[in-house]
């Protein structure tokens, strides 16, 4: 599957190079595979916000269409990776604690509904 993905990206890049000869939006087609292939170096560059800003400004100066498309592609890929990792955005609302249940007869915490930590049964109905 990785080989198929790489081949598809290569085809999109080649198509973008062919279209860029006649139309300016062909550069946009070349930006998407470029960002996907260079995601790890771009991620390292984005550790420092000043170097990242310098990179994007230089790219914007050289070719504004490529820079805007690459920046949008990098943003969406970065958001996709964060979504895949399931990183919560608000830690206080995502970590809800379950209420502690204390066995009134022993005063110990209960592991589940019927046993406390010491293993004593509680709440069983004798039929």
XYZ file of N, CA and C in Angstrom:
381
model
N 0.819 -1.187 0.000
C 0.000 0.000 0.000
C 0.867 1.258 0.000
N 2.017 1.198 0.712
C 2.910 2.352 0.725
C 3.440 2.657 -0.673
N 3.770 1.609 -1.407
C 4.296 1.798 -2.757
C 3.239 2.424 -3.660
N 2.006 1.992 -3.505
C 0.921 2.559 -4.297
C 0.704 4.032 -3.953
N 0.810 4.342 -2.676
C 0.663 5.740 -2.241
C 1.793 6.598 -2.810
N 3.021 6.094 -2.743
C 4.154 6.842 -3.288
C 4.035 7.028 -4.800
N 3.564 5.996 -5.483
C 3.390 6.094 -6.923
C 2.302 7.105 -7.286
N 1.212 7.107 -6.534
C 0.134 8.072 -6.786
C 0.630 9.499 -6.550
N 1.409 9.713 -5.504
C 1.962 11.038 -5.240
C 2.926 11.462 -6.344
N 3.709 10.502 -6.831
C 4.620 10.806 -7.929
C 3.849 11.189 -9.191
N 2.762 10.470 -9.453
C 1.928 10.796 -10.631
C 1.311 12.183 -10.504
N 0.841 12.544 -9.306
C 0.282 13.881 -9.095
C 1.356 14.945 -9.285
N 2.563 14.669 -8.815
C 3.665 15.622 -8.983
C 4.025 15.781 -10.463
N 4.081 14.682 -11.191
C 4.373 14.759 -12.634
C 3.267 15.483 -13.384
N 2.020 15.207 -13.017
C 0.906 15.904 -13.645
C 0.982 17.402 -13.361
N 1.344 17.749 -12.146
C 1.501 19.167 -11.800
C 2.610 19.817 -12.594
N 3.706 19.094 -12.811
C 4.807 19.652 -13.600
C 4.379 19.863 -15.057
N 3.601 18.942 -15.594
C 3.113 19.100 -16.967
C 2.124 20.256 -17.085
N 1.232 20.376 -16.126
C 0.236 21.434 -16.164
C 0.872 22.797 -15.897
N 1.937 22.827 -15.082
C 2.588 24.094 -14.735
C 3.227 24.768 -15.940
N 3.477 24.021 -16.997
C 4.037 24.621 -18.208
C 3.034 25.583 -18.834
N 1.734 25.223 -18.766
C 0.706 26.033 -19.420
C -0.171 26.815 -18.442
N -0.390 26.283 -17.261
C -1.269 26.921 -16.273
C -0.518 27.102 -14.966
N -0.825 28.170 -14.242
C -0.117 28.412 -12.979
C -0.597 27.494 -11.860
N -1.807 26.944 -11.964
C -2.295 26.087 -10.892
C -1.631 24.713 -10.901
N -0.828 24.404 -11.883
C -0.076 23.156 -11.869
C 0.937 23.121 -10.733
N 1.387 24.309 -10.339
C 2.310 24.393 -9.196
C 1.611 23.927 -7.927
N 0.310 24.202 -7.848
C -0.448 23.757 -6.677
C -0.509 22.232 -6.609
N -0.596 21.590 -7.761
C -0.601 20.122 -7.776
C 0.733 19.557 -7.302
N 1.808 20.273 -7.584
C 3.120 19.794 -7.146
C 3.346 20.047 -5.658
N 2.589 20.957 -5.059
C 2.807 21.292 -3.648
C 2.338 20.186 -2.713
N 1.214 19.541 -3.035
C 0.686 18.510 -2.136
C 1.642 17.334 -1.933
N 2.155 16.710 -3.000
C 3.107 15.614 -2.754
C 4.399 16.087 -2.092
N 4.809 17.301 -2.415
C 6.041 17.823 -1.821
C 5.916 17.933 -0.311
N 4.774 18.408 0.160
C 4.577 18.534 1.604
C 4.487 17.165 2.260
N 3.839 16.225 1.607
C 3.724 14.885 2.184
C 5.096 14.214 2.256
N 5.892 14.373 1.210
C 7.227 13.775 1.229
C 8.159 14.467 2.214
N 8.008 15.751 2.377
C 8.901 16.520 3.249
C 8.269 16.845 4.592
N 7.330 16.043 5.039
C 6.631 16.362 6.288
C 7.567 16.314 7.499
N 8.406 15.300 7.585
C 9.289 15.194 8.760
C 10.303 16.336 8.833
N 10.979 16.711 7.722
C 11.854 17.889 7.817
C 11.077 19.174 8.121
N 9.890 19.301 7.572
C 9.079 20.480 7.878
C 8.672 20.500 9.346
N 8.411 19.333 9.894
C 8.062 19.256 11.310
C 9.235 19.673 12.189
N 10.449 19.302 11.783
C 11.643 19.714 12.537
C 11.839 21.224 12.423
N 11.614 21.767 11.236
C 11.757 23.214 11.041
C 10.735 23.969 11.883
N 9.555 23.417 12.047
C 8.509 24.100 12.794
C 8.681 24.017 14.306
N 9.741 23.405 14.776
C 10.035 23.434 16.212
C 10.397 24.848 16.647
N 11.023 25.605 15.762
C 11.364 27.003 16.031
C 10.478 27.870 15.151
N 9.671 28.722 15.775
C 8.695 29.486 15.002
C 9.341 30.541 14.114
N 10.518 31.041 14.474
C 11.176 32.061 13.651
C 11.759 31.458 12.368
N 12.331 30.273 12.495
C 12.858 29.602 11.303
C 11.708 29.193 10.385
N 10.606 28.735 10.971
C 9.442 28.370 10.162
C 8.873 29.589 9.440
N 8.801 30.707 10.128
C 8.313 31.937 9.499
C 9.238 32.371 8.374
N 10.535 32.271 8.589
C 11.505 32.619 7.549
C 11.354 31.698 6.341
N 11.158 30.406 6.576
C 10.954 29.452 5.478
C 9.725 29.820 4.652
N 8.597 30.061 5.323
C 7.365 30.345 4.594
C 7.419 31.701 3.895
N 8.089 32.685 4.488
C 8.225 33.977 3.813
C 9.125 33.875 2.587
N 10.207 33.107 2.685
C 11.083 32.910 1.523
C 10.350 32.155 0.418
N 9.587 31.150 0.803
C 8.810 30.396 -0.186
C 7.723 31.268 -0.801
N 7.144 32.130 0.009
C 6.127 33.052 -0.492
C 6.730 34.045 -1.474
N 7.942 34.474 -1.203
C 8.616 35.406 -2.108
C 8.952 34.730 -3.443
N 9.365 33.468 -3.376
C 9.737 32.755 -4.596
C 8.519 32.382 -5.444
N 7.510 31.806 -4.832
C 6.316 31.406 -5.577
C 5.138 31.412 -4.610
N 4.292 32.411 -4.708
C 3.204 32.569 -3.746
C 2.171 31.458 -3.856
N 1.917 30.955 -5.040
C 0.921 29.908 -5.211
C 1.369 28.600 -4.561
N 2.631 28.262 -4.760
C 3.191 27.055 -4.146
C 3.205 27.207 -2.629
N 3.584 28.391 -2.141
C 3.687 28.609 -0.697
C 2.336 28.498 -0.004
N 1.317 29.095 -0.585
C -0.008 29.041 0.038
C -0.552 27.615 0.030
N -0.394 26.931 -1.086
C -0.878 25.551 -1.169
C -0.100 24.635 -0.228
N 1.209 24.813 -0.166
C 2.030 23.985 0.724
C 1.689 24.254 2.185
N 1.465 25.521 2.536
C 1.114 25.845 3.918
C -0.226 25.232 4.298
N -1.201 25.317 3.401
C -2.502 24.696 3.679
C -2.387 23.176 3.772
N -1.612 22.584 2.885
C -1.424 21.129 2.930
C -0.724 20.718 4.221
N 0.309 21.470 4.635
C 1.011 21.158 5.882
C 0.052 21.279 7.064
N -0.770 22.319 7.067
C -1.722 22.507 8.153
C -2.701 21.341 8.236
N -3.262 20.930 7.101
C -4.240 19.842 7.122
C -3.598 18.507 7.474
N -2.383 18.270 7.022
C -1.694 17.026 7.380
C -1.367 17.013 8.870
N -0.941 18.153 9.400
C -0.637 18.253 10.824
C -1.896 18.022 11.657
N -3.001 18.612 11.250
C -4.268 18.396 11.963
C -4.690 16.933 11.864
N -4.466 16.313 10.712
C -4.823 14.907 10.543
C -4.005 14.019 11.485
N -2.692 14.295 11.597
C -1.867 13.506 12.511
C -2.291 13.711 13.962
N -2.653 14.932 14.331
C -3.145 15.156 15.683
C -4.462 14.424 15.917
N -5.298 14.389 14.904
C -6.563 13.674 15.026
C -6.314 12.169 15.173
N -5.330 11.652 14.467
C -5.007 10.229 14.557
C -4.468 9.865 15.933
N -3.777 10.801 16.572
C -3.215 10.535 17.895
C -4.239 10.707 19.005
N -5.404 11.278 18.694
C -6.469 11.523 19.675
C -5.974 12.340 20.857
N -5.287 13.415 20.570
C -4.816 14.297 21.619
C -5.979 15.195 22.043
N -6.379 15.143 23.304
C -7.487 16.004 23.727
C -7.048 17.464 23.766
N -7.945 18.351 23.360
C -7.605 19.769 23.353
C -7.796 20.396 24.721
N -8.740 19.899 25.497
C -8.990 20.427 26.827
C -8.841 19.283 27.817
N -7.790 19.317 28.599
C -7.487 18.188 29.474
C -8.451 18.100 30.649
N -8.981 19.219 31.115
C -9.841 19.180 32.291
C -11.173 18.506 31.993
N -11.715 18.712 30.801
C -13.009 18.111 30.498
C -12.877 16.667 30.024
N -11.707 16.273 29.532
C -11.562 14.926 28.988
C -11.216 13.893 30.050
N -10.739 14.313 31.196
C -10.365 13.366 32.241
C -11.378 13.460 33.373
N -12.489 12.803 33.192
C -13.509 12.799 34.228
C -13.262 11.614 35.145
N -13.265 11.887 36.415
C -13.041 10.829 37.391
C -14.354 10.150 37.736
N -14.257 8.858 37.931
C -15.436 8.135 38.397
C -15.543 8.347 39.901
N -16.738 8.465 40.394
C -16.874 8.683 41.839
C -16.408 7.458 42.609
N -15.802 7.717 43.761
C -15.335 6.616 44.599
C -16.514 6.004 45.337
N -16.505 4.705 45.365
C -17.534 3.997 46.112
C -16.897 3.401 47.359
N -17.474 3.721 48.487
C -16.942 3.222 49.754
C -17.963 2.276 50.359
N -17.469 1.124 50.765
C -18.317 0.132 51.419
C -18.645 0.649 52.819
N -19.928 0.863 53.112
C -20.267 1.421 54.428
C -19.964 0.471 55.587
N -19.912 -0.840 55.335
C -19.666 -1.766 56.441
C -18.192 -1.832 56.817
N -17.273 -1.701 55.822
C -15.840 -1.789 56.128
C -15.131 -0.445 56.018
N -15.706 0.488 55.282
C -15.047 1.778 55.088
C -13.965 1.736 54.031
N -13.847 0.608 53.309
C -12.827 0.476 52.278
C -13.397 0.832 50.910
N -12.508 1.211 49.984
C -12.931 1.465 48.615
C -13.397 0.177 47.971
N -14.367 0.301 47.094
C -14.886 -0.876 46.404
C -14.264 -0.964 45.023
N -13.791 -2.169 44.635
C -13.216 -2.374 43.309
C -14.276 -2.270 42.240
N -15.359 -2.897 42.444
C -16.482 -2.817 41.514
C -17.746 -2.755 42.351
N -18.824 -3.150 41.811
C -20.088 -2.954 42.495
C -20.285 -3.889 43.690
N -19.659 -5.048 43.673
C -19.966 -6.053 44.682
C -18.805 -6.414 45.604
N -17.600 -5.938 45.325
C -16.453 -6.304 46.160
C -15.647 -5.060 46.488
N -15.176 -4.962 47.727
C -14.273 -3.873 48.059
C -12.836 -4.330 47.811
N -11.866 -3.483 48.106
C -10.473 -3.782 47.787
C -9.968 -5.006 48.557
N -10.463 -5.199 49.766
C -10.033 -6.352 50.559
C -10.657 -7.654 50.080
N -11.613 -7.566 49.154
C -12.241 -8.773 48.633
C -13.508 -9.151 49.352
N -13.958 -8.319 50.277
C -15.180 -8.619 51.012
C -16.390 -8.370 50.126
N -17.311 -9.320 50.130
C -18.519 -9.178 49.322
C -19.438 -8.163 49.977
N -20.093 -7.396 49.139
C -21.019 -6.383 49.656
C -22.177 -6.243 48.683
N -23.376 -6.175 49.194
C -24.530 -5.918 48.361
C -25.097 -7.144 47.676
N -24.675 -8.355 48.083
C -25.229 -9.560 47.485
C -26.616 -9.806 48.034
N -27.482 -10.235 47.161
C -28.820 -10.605 47.607
C -28.859 -12.108 47.811
N -29.222 -12.520 48.993
C -29.339 -13.958 49.285
C -30.728 -14.409 48.893
N -30.792 -15.289 47.922
C -32.092 -15.826 47.478
C -32.404 -17.113 48.160
